[in-house]
Short mmCIF file of C-alpha atoms (C1' of nucleotides) in Angstrom, two decimals:
data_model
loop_
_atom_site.label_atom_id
_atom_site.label_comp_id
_atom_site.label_asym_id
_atom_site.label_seq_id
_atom_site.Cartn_x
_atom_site.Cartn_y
_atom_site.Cartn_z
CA UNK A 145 101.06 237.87 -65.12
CA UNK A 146 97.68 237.91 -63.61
CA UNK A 147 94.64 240.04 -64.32
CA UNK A 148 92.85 239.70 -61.04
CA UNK A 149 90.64 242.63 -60.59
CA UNK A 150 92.69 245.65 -58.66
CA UNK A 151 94.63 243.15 -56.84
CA UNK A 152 95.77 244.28 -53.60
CA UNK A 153 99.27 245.26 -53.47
CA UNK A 154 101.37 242.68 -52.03
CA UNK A 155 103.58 244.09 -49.34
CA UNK A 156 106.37 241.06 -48.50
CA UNK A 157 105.89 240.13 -44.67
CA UNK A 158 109.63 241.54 -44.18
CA UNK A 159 108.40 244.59 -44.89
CA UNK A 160 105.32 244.48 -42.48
CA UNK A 161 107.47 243.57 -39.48
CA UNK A 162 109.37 246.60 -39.63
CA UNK A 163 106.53 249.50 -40.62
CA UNK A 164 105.71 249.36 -36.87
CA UNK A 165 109.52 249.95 -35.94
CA UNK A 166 109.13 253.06 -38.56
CA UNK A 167 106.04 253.99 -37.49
CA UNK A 168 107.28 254.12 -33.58
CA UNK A 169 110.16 255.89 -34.82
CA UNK A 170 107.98 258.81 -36.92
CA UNK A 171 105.97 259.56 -33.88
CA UNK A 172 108.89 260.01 -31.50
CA UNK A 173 109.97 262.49 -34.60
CA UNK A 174 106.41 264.52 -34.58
CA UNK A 175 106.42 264.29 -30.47
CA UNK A 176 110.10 266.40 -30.60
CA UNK A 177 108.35 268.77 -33.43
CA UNK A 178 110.22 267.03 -36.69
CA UNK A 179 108.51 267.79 -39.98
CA UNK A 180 110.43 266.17 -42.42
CA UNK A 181 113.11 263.15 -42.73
CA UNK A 182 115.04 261.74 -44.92
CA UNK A 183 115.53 257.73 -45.39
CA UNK A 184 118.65 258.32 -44.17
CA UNK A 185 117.66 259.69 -40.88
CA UNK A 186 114.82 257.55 -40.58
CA UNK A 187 116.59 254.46 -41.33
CA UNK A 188 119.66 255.26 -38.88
CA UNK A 189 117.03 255.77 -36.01
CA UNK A 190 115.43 252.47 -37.01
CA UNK A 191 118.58 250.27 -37.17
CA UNK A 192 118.02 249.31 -41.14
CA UNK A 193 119.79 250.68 -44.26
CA UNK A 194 118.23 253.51 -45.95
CA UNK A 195 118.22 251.84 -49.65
CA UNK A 196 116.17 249.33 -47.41
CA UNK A 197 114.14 251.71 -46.18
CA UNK A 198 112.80 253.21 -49.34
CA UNK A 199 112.09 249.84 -50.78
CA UNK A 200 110.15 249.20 -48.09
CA UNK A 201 108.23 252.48 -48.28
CA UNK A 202 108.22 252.26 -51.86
CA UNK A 203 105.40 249.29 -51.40
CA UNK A 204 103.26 251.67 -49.56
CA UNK A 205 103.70 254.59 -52.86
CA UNK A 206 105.42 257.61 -53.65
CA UNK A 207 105.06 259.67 -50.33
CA UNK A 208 108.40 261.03 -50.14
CA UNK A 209 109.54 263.89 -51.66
CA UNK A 210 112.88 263.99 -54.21
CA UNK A 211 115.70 266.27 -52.71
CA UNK A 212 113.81 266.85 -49.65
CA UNK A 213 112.59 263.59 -47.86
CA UNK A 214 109.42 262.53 -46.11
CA UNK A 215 106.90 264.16 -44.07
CA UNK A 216 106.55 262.85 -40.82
CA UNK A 217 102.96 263.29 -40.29
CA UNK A 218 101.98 262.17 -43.57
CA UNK A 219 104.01 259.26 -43.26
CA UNK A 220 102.56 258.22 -40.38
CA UNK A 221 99.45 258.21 -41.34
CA UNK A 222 99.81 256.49 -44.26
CA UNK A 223 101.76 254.00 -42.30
CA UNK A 224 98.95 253.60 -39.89
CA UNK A 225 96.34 252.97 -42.53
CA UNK A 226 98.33 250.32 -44.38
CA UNK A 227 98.81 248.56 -40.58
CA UNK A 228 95.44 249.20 -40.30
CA UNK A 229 95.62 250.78 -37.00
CA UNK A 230 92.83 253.39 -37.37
CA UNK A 231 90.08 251.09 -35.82
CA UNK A 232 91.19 250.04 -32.23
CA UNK A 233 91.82 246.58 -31.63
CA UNK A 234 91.12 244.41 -28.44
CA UNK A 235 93.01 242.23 -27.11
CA UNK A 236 91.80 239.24 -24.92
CA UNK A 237 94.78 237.34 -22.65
CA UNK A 238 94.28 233.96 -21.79
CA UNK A 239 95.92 232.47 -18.29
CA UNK A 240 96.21 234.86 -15.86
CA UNK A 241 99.44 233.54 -14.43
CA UNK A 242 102.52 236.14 -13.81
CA UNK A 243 102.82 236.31 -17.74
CA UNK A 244 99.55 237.12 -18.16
CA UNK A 245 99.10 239.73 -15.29
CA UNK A 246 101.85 241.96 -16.31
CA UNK A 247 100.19 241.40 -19.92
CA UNK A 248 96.84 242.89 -18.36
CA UNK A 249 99.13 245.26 -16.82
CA UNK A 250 101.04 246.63 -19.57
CA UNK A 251 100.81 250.05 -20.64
CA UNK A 252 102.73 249.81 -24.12
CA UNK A 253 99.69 248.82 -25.91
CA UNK A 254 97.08 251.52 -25.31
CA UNK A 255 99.71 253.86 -26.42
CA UNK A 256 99.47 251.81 -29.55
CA UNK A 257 95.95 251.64 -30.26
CA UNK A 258 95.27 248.23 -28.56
CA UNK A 259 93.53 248.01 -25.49
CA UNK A 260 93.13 244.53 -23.42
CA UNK A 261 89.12 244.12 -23.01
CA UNK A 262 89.07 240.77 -22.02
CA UNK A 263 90.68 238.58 -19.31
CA UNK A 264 90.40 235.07 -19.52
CA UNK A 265 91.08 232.05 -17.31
CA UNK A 266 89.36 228.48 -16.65
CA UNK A 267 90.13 228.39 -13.57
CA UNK A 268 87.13 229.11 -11.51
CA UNK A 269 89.53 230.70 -8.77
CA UNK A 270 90.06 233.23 -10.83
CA UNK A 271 86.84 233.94 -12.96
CA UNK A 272 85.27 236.82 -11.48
CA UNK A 273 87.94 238.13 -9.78
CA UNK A 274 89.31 241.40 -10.86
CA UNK A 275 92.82 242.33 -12.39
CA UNK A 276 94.33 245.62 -13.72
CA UNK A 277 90.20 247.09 -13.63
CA UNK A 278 88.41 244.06 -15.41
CA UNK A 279 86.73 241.15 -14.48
CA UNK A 280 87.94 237.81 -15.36
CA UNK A 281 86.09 235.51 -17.71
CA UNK A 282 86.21 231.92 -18.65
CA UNK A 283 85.68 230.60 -21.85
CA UNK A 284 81.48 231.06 -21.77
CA UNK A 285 82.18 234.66 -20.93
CA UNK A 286 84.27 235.09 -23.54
CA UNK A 287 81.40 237.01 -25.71
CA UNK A 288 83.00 239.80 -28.37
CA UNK A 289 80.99 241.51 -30.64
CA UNK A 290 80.46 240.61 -34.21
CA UNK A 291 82.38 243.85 -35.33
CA UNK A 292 84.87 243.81 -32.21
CA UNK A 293 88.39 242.63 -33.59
CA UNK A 294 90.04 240.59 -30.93
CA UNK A 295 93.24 239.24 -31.21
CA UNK A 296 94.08 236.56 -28.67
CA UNK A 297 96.98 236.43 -26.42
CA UNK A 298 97.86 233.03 -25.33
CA UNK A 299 99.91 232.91 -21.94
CA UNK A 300 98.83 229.52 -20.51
CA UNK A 301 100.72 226.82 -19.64
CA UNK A 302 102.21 224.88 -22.27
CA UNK A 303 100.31 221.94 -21.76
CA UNK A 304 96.72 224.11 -22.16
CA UNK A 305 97.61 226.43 -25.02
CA UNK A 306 96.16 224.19 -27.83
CA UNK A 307 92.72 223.68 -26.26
CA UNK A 308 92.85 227.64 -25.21
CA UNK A 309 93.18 228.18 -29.05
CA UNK A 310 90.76 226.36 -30.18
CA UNK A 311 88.54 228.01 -27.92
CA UNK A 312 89.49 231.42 -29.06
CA UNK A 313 89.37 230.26 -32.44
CA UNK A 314 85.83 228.86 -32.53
CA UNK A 315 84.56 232.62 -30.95
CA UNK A 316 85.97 234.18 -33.87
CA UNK A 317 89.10 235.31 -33.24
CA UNK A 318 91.81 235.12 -36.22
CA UNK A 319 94.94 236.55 -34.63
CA UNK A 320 96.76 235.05 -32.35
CA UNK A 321 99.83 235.77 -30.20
CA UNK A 322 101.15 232.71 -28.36
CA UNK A 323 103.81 233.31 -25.02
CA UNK A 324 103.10 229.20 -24.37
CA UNK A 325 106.30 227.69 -26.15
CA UNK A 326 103.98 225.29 -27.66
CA UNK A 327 103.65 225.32 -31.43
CA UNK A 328 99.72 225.40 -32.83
CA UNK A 329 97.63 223.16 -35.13
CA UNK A 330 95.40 225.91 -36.05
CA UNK A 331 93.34 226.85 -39.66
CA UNK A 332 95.36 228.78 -42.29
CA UNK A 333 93.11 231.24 -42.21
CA UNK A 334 94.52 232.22 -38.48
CA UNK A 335 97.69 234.15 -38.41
CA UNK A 336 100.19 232.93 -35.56
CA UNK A 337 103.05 234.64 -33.86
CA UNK A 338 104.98 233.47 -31.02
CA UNK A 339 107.20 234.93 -28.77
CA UNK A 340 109.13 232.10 -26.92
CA UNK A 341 111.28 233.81 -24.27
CA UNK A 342 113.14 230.26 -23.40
CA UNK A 343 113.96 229.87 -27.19
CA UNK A 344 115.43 233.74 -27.69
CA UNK A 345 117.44 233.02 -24.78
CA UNK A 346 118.58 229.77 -26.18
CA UNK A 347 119.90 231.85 -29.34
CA UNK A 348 121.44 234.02 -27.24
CA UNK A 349 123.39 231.45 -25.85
CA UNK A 350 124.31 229.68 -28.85
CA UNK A 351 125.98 233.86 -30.23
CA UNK A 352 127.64 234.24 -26.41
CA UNK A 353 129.06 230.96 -26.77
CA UNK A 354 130.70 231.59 -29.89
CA UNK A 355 132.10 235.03 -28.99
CA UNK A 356 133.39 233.76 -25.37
CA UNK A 357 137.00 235.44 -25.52
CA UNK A 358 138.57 232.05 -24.40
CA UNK A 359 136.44 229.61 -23.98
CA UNK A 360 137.61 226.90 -20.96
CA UNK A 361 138.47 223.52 -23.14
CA UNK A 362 135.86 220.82 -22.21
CA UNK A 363 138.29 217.87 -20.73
CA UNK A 364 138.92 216.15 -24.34
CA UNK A 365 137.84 212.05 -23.20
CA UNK A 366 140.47 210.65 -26.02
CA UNK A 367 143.52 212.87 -24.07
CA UNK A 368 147.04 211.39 -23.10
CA UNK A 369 147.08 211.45 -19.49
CA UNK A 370 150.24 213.41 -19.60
CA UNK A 371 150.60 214.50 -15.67
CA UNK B 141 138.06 227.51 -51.43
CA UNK B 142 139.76 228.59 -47.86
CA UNK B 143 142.38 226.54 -46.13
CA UNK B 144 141.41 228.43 -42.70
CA UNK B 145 142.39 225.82 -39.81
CA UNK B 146 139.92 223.67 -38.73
CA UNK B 147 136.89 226.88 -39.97
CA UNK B 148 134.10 226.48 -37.34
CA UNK B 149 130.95 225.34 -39.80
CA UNK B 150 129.26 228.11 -40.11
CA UNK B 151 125.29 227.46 -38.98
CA UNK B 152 122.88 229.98 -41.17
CA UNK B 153 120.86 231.98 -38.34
CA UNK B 154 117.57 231.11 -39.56
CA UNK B 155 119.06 226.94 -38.56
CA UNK B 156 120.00 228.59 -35.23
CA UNK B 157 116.53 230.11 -34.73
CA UNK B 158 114.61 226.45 -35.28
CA UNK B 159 117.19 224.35 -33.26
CA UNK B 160 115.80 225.64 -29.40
CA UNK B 161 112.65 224.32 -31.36
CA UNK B 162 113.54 220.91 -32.15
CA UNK B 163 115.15 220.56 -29.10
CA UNK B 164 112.29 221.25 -27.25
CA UNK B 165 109.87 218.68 -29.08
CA UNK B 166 112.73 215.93 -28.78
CA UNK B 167 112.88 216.46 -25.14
CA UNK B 168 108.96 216.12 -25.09
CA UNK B 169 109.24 213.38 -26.89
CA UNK B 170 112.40 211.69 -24.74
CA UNK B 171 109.74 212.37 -21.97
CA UNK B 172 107.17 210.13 -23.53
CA UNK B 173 109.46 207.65 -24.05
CA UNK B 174 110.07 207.74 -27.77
CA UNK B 175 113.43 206.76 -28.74
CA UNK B 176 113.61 206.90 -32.38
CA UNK B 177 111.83 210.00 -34.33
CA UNK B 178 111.79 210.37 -38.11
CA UNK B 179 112.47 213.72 -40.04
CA UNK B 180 108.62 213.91 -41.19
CA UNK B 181 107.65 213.06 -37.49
CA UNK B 182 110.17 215.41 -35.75
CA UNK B 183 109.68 218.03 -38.77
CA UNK B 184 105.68 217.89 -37.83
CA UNK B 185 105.93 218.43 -34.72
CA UNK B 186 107.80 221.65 -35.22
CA UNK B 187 106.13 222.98 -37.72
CA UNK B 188 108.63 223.16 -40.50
CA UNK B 189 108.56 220.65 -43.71
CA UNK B 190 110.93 217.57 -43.41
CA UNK B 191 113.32 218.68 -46.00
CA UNK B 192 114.36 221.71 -44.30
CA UNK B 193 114.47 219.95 -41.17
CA UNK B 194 117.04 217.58 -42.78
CA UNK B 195 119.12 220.12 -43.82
CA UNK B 196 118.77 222.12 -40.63
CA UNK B 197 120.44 219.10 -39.10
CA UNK B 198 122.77 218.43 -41.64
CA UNK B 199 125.08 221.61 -40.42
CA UNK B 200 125.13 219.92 -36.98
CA UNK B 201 126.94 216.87 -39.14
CA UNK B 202 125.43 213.28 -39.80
CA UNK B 203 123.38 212.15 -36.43
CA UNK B 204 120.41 210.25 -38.31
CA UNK B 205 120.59 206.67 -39.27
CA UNK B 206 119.24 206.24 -43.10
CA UNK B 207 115.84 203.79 -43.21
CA UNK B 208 115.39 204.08 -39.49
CA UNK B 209 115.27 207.81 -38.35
CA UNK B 210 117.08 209.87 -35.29
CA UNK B 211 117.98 208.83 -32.15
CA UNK B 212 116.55 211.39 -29.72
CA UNK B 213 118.56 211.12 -26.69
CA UNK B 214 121.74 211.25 -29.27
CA UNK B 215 119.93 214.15 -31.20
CA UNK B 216 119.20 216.23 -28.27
CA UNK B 217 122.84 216.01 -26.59
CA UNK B 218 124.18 217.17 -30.16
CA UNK B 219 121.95 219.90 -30.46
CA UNK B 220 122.49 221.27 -27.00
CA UNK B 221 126.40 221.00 -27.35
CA UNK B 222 125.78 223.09 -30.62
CA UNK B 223 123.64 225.67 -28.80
CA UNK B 224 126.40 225.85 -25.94
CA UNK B 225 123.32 225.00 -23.13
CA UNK B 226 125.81 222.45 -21.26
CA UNK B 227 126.82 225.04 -19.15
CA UNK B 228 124.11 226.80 -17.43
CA UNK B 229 123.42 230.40 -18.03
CA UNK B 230 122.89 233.32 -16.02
CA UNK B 231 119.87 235.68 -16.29
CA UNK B 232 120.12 239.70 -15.47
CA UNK B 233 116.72 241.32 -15.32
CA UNK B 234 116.52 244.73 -15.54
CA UNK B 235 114.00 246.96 -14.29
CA UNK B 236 111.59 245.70 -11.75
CA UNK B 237 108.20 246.66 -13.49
CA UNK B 238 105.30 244.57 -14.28
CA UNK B 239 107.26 242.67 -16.53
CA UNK B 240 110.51 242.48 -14.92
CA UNK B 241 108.97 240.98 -12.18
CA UNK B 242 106.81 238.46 -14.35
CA UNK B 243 109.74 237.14 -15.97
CA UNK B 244 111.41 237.56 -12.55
CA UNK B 245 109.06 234.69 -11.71
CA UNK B 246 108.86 233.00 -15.48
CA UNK B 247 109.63 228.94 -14.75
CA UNK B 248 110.46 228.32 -18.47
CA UNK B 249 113.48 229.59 -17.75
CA UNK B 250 114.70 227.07 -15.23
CA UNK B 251 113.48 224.15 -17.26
CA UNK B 252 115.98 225.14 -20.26
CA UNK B 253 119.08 225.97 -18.36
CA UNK B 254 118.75 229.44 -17.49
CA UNK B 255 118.67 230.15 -14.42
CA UNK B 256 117.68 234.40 -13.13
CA UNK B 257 120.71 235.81 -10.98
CA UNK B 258 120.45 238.87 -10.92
CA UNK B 259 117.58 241.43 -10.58
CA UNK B 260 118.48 245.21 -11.32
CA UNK B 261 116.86 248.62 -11.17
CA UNK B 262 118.33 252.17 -10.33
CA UNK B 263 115.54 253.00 -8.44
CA UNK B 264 116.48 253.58 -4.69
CA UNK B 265 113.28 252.46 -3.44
CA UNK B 266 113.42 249.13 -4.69
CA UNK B 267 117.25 248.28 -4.81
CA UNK B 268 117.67 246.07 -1.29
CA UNK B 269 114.43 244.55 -1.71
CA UNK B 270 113.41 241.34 -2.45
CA UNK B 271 111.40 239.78 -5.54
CA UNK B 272 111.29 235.82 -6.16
CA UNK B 273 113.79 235.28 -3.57
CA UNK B 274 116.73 237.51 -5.01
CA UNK B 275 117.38 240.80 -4.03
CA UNK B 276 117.23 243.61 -5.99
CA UNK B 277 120.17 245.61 -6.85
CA UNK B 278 121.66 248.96 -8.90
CA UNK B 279 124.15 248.53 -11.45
CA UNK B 280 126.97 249.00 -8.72
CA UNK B 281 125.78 245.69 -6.90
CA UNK B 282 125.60 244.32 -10.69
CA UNK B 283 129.32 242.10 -10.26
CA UNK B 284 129.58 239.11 -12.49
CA UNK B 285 131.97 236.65 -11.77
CA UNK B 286 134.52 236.61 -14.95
CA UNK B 287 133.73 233.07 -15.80
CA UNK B 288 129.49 233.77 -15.14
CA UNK B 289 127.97 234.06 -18.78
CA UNK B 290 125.37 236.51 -18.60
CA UNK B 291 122.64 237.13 -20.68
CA UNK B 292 120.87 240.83 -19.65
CA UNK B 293 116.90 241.26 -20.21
CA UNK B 294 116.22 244.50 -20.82
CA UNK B 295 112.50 245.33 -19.25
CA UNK B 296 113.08 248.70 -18.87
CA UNK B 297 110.86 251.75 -19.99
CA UNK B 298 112.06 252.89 -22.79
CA UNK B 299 113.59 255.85 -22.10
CA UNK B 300 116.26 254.06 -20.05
CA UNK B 301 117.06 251.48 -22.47
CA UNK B 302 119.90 252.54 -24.31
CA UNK B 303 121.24 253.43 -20.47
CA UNK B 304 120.98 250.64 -18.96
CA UNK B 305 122.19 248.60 -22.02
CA UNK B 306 125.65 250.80 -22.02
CA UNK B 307 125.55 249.73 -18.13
CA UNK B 308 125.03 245.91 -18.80
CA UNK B 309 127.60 246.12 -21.70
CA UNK B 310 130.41 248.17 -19.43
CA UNK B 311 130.10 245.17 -17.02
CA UNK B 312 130.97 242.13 -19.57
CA UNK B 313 127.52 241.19 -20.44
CA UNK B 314 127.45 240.66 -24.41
CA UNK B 315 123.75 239.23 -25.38
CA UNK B 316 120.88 241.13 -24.43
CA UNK B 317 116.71 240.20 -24.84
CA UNK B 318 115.28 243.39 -25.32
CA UNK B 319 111.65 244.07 -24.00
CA UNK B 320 112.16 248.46 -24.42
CA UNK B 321 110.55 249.03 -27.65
CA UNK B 322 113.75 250.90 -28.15
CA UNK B 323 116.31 250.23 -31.13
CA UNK B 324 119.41 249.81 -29.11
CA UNK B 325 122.97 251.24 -30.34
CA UNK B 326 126.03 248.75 -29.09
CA UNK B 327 128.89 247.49 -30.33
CA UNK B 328 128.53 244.81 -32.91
CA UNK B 329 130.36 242.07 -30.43
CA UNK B 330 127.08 242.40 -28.41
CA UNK B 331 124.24 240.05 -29.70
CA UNK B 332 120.83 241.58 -29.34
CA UNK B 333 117.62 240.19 -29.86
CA UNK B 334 114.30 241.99 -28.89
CA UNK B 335 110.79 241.28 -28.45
CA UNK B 336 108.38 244.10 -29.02
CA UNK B 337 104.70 243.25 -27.84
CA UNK B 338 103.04 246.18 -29.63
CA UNK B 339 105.10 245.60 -32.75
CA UNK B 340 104.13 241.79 -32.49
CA UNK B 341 100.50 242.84 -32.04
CA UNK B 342 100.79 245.59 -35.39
CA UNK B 343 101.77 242.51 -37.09
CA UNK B 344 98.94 240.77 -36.50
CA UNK B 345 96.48 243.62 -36.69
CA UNK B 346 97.44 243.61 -40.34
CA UNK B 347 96.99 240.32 -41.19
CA UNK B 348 93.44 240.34 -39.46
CA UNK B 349 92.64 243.50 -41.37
CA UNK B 350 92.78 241.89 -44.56
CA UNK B 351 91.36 239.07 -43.69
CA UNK B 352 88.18 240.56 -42.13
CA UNK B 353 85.17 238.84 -43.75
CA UNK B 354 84.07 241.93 -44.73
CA UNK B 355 85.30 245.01 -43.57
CA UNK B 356 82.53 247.96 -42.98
CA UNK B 357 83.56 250.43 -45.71
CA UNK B 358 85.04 253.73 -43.95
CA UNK B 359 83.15 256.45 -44.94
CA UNK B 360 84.10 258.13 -48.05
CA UNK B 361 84.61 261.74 -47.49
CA UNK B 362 84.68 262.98 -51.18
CA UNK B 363 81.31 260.78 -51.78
CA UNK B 364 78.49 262.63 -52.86
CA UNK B 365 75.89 263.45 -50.07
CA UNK B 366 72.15 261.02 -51.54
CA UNK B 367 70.20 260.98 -48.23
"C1'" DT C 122 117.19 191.72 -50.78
"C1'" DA C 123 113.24 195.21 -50.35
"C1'" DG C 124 111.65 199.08 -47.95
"C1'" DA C 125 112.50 203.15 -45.63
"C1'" DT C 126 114.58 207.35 -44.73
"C1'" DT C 127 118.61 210.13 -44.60
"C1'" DG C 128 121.92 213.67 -46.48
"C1'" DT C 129 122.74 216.49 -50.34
"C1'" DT C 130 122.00 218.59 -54.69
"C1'" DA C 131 120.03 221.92 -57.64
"C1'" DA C 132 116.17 224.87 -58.49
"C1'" DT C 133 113.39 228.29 -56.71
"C1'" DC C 134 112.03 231.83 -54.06
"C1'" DG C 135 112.31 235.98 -51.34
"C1'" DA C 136 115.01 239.59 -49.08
"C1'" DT C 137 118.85 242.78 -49.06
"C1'" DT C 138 121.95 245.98 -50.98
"C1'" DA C 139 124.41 249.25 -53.93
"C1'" DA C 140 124.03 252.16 -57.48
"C1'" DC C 141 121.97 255.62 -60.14
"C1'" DA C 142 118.55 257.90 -63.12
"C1'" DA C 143 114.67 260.70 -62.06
"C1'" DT C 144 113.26 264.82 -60.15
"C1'" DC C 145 112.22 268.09 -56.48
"C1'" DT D 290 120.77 275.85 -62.21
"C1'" DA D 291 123.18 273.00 -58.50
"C1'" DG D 292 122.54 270.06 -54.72
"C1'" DA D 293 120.01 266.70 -52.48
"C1'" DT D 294 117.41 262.75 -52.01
"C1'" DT D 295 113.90 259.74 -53.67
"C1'" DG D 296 112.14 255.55 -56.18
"C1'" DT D 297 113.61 251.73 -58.82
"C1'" DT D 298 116.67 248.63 -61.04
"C1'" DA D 299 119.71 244.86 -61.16
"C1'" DA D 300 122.99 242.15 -58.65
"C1'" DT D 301 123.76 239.58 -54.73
"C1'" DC D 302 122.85 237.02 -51.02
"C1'" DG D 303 120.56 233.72 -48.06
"C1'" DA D 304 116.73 230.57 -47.13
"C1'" DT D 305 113.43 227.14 -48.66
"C1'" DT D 306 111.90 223.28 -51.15
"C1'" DA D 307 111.50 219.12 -54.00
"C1'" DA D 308 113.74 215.45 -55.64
"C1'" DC D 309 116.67 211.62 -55.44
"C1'" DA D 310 120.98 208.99 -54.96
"C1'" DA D 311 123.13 206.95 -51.04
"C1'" DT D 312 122.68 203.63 -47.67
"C1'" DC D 313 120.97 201.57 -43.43
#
DNA sequence: TAGATTGTTAATCGATTAACAATC
DNA sequence: TAGATTGTTAATCGATTAACAATC
């Protein structure tokens, strides 16, 4: 029991990973000409269950309606304000290898309110050169403004990733998402999320393994020679 | 209390998701020559506290020698034989965009036993082509061997997800990495894991919200006009 | 033996789910 | 009012953590 003064509502990080999903899933609804859903609907379309669902949207307040369900625009929006999407973010990529080029490249994120602003490499190869329309920078270029919120993509090479994010670090940045399968010794204060393609595989592997209809027996080294 | 024969132990998913992690730092560490690793040493290196890492390992069975530590060569074969990477896995990449062809060219891959086999995409105009030294084919050149475990990558737009998933599925493949920001629908005996840049990015746009040093106050529209 | 570190227990914490009273 | 669906509760489940007995 605390008394802090109007202490922000504390939505469980569960909950934050999938208001995007929802959020993706309302504006496909208001893009065929949906008005309202219910949890049921929404949650089907989202892959979760819909007493999941509400709990999660219960953390955000009472926007749906009893006996009817929820409107999609409103939703939405108040989706988009908890996220808080309503600024536009940039995003600066680091290592402008093949990972980072189709990064620079992508058009999923500009369709989400992000837009890449800055392109970053140290090698001087590279700086100045131009990919997907901008200009790459190295680290001394690397100049955002003091109200421009940049979160960093990391796609360098293992081996450079730490030093990478240290530099975005010290230049302000406080988000970081890091494609180098290298974990980080960063500050509390910045959040971290990776996305290690080798790893998912890995996991992959480990759930095909098990489900193999019949697997081949390994040649057991304590066997009878029987033949 | 079951009497099931022989019950394969049953590894929480959340064990499965660190284990391509530890494996990874105890190969780093194999590479620097470091035979013996303790739980705090391994533990900090992955970023996860010492006690969990103990117990992580404890559903692989008893590897670690009490007052001394873990091997690493011994803990790395174990963990790989758990995570079924002694066999080598092939890679189907579909859809030859920007990112199908980055990953196309990713070298993590090779470097943790996976090794791309197959590029796909049902356009005509690239189908006989040739990107990283594989040719590109439609779902009808798409012919596993029975014995080849495939793992499909889905880096499709996503409006041809759930298509081309139905396709990979029809043709034996039963884990899929999902890059289409697209909730998939397949049958339960097919693993799926995805990886949703803009999602990954909303995450972090919501931590850095609140923890903006102080965010400009939006401009109050029911605030009284004083200028 | 003394020191170190594992493997496991038990407590805690957080997330999920079903069920249903509230209410449109 | 009757039917539908939310918002919330309480139960369950799974994951994390600290602590420590076991033991090298």
């Amino acid at each position: 029991m605390t008394n802090a003064p109007a202490a922000r509502r504390d939505i469980p990080d569960a909950t934050v990973a999938r208001l995007p999903v929802y959020l993706r899933v309302l504006r496909a609804l208001s893009g065929r000409g949906v008005d309202v859903v219910s949890s049921e609907e929404l949650a089907d379309a989202a892959g979760v269950r819909s007493s999941g669902l509400r709990k999660d949207l219960s953390y955000l307040g009472s926007y749906g309606v009893r006996g009817v369900g929820y409107d999609v625009e409103r939703l939405s929006e108040e989706i988009t304000r908890e996220l808080g999407l309503q600024g536009d973010f940039a995003v600066a990529i680091v290592g402008m290898g093949n990972l980072g080029r189709a990064l620079a490249d992508y058009r999923g994120f500009a369709t989400r309110g992000f837009s890449v602003r800055w392109l970053i490499d140290t090698d001087p190869e590279l700086t100045g050169s131009t990919i997907a329309g901008l200009t790459v920078v190295d680290f001394d270029g690397f100049r955002p403004g003091p109200d421009e919120a940049v979160i960093g993509v990391l796609a360098t090479p293992p081996a450079s990733a730490q030093e990478a994010a240290d530099s975005l670090v010290e230049r302000g940045v406080r988000s970081i998402l890091n494609f180098a399968s290298e974990p980080l010794d960063l500050p509390d204060s910045v959040a971290v999320r990776k996305v290690d393609l080798a790893t998912e595989l890995q996991i992959l592997a480990f759930h095909d393994q098990r489900t193999r209809p019949e697997p081949e027996p390994l040649p057991d080294p304590f066997a009878e020679v029987t033949s």
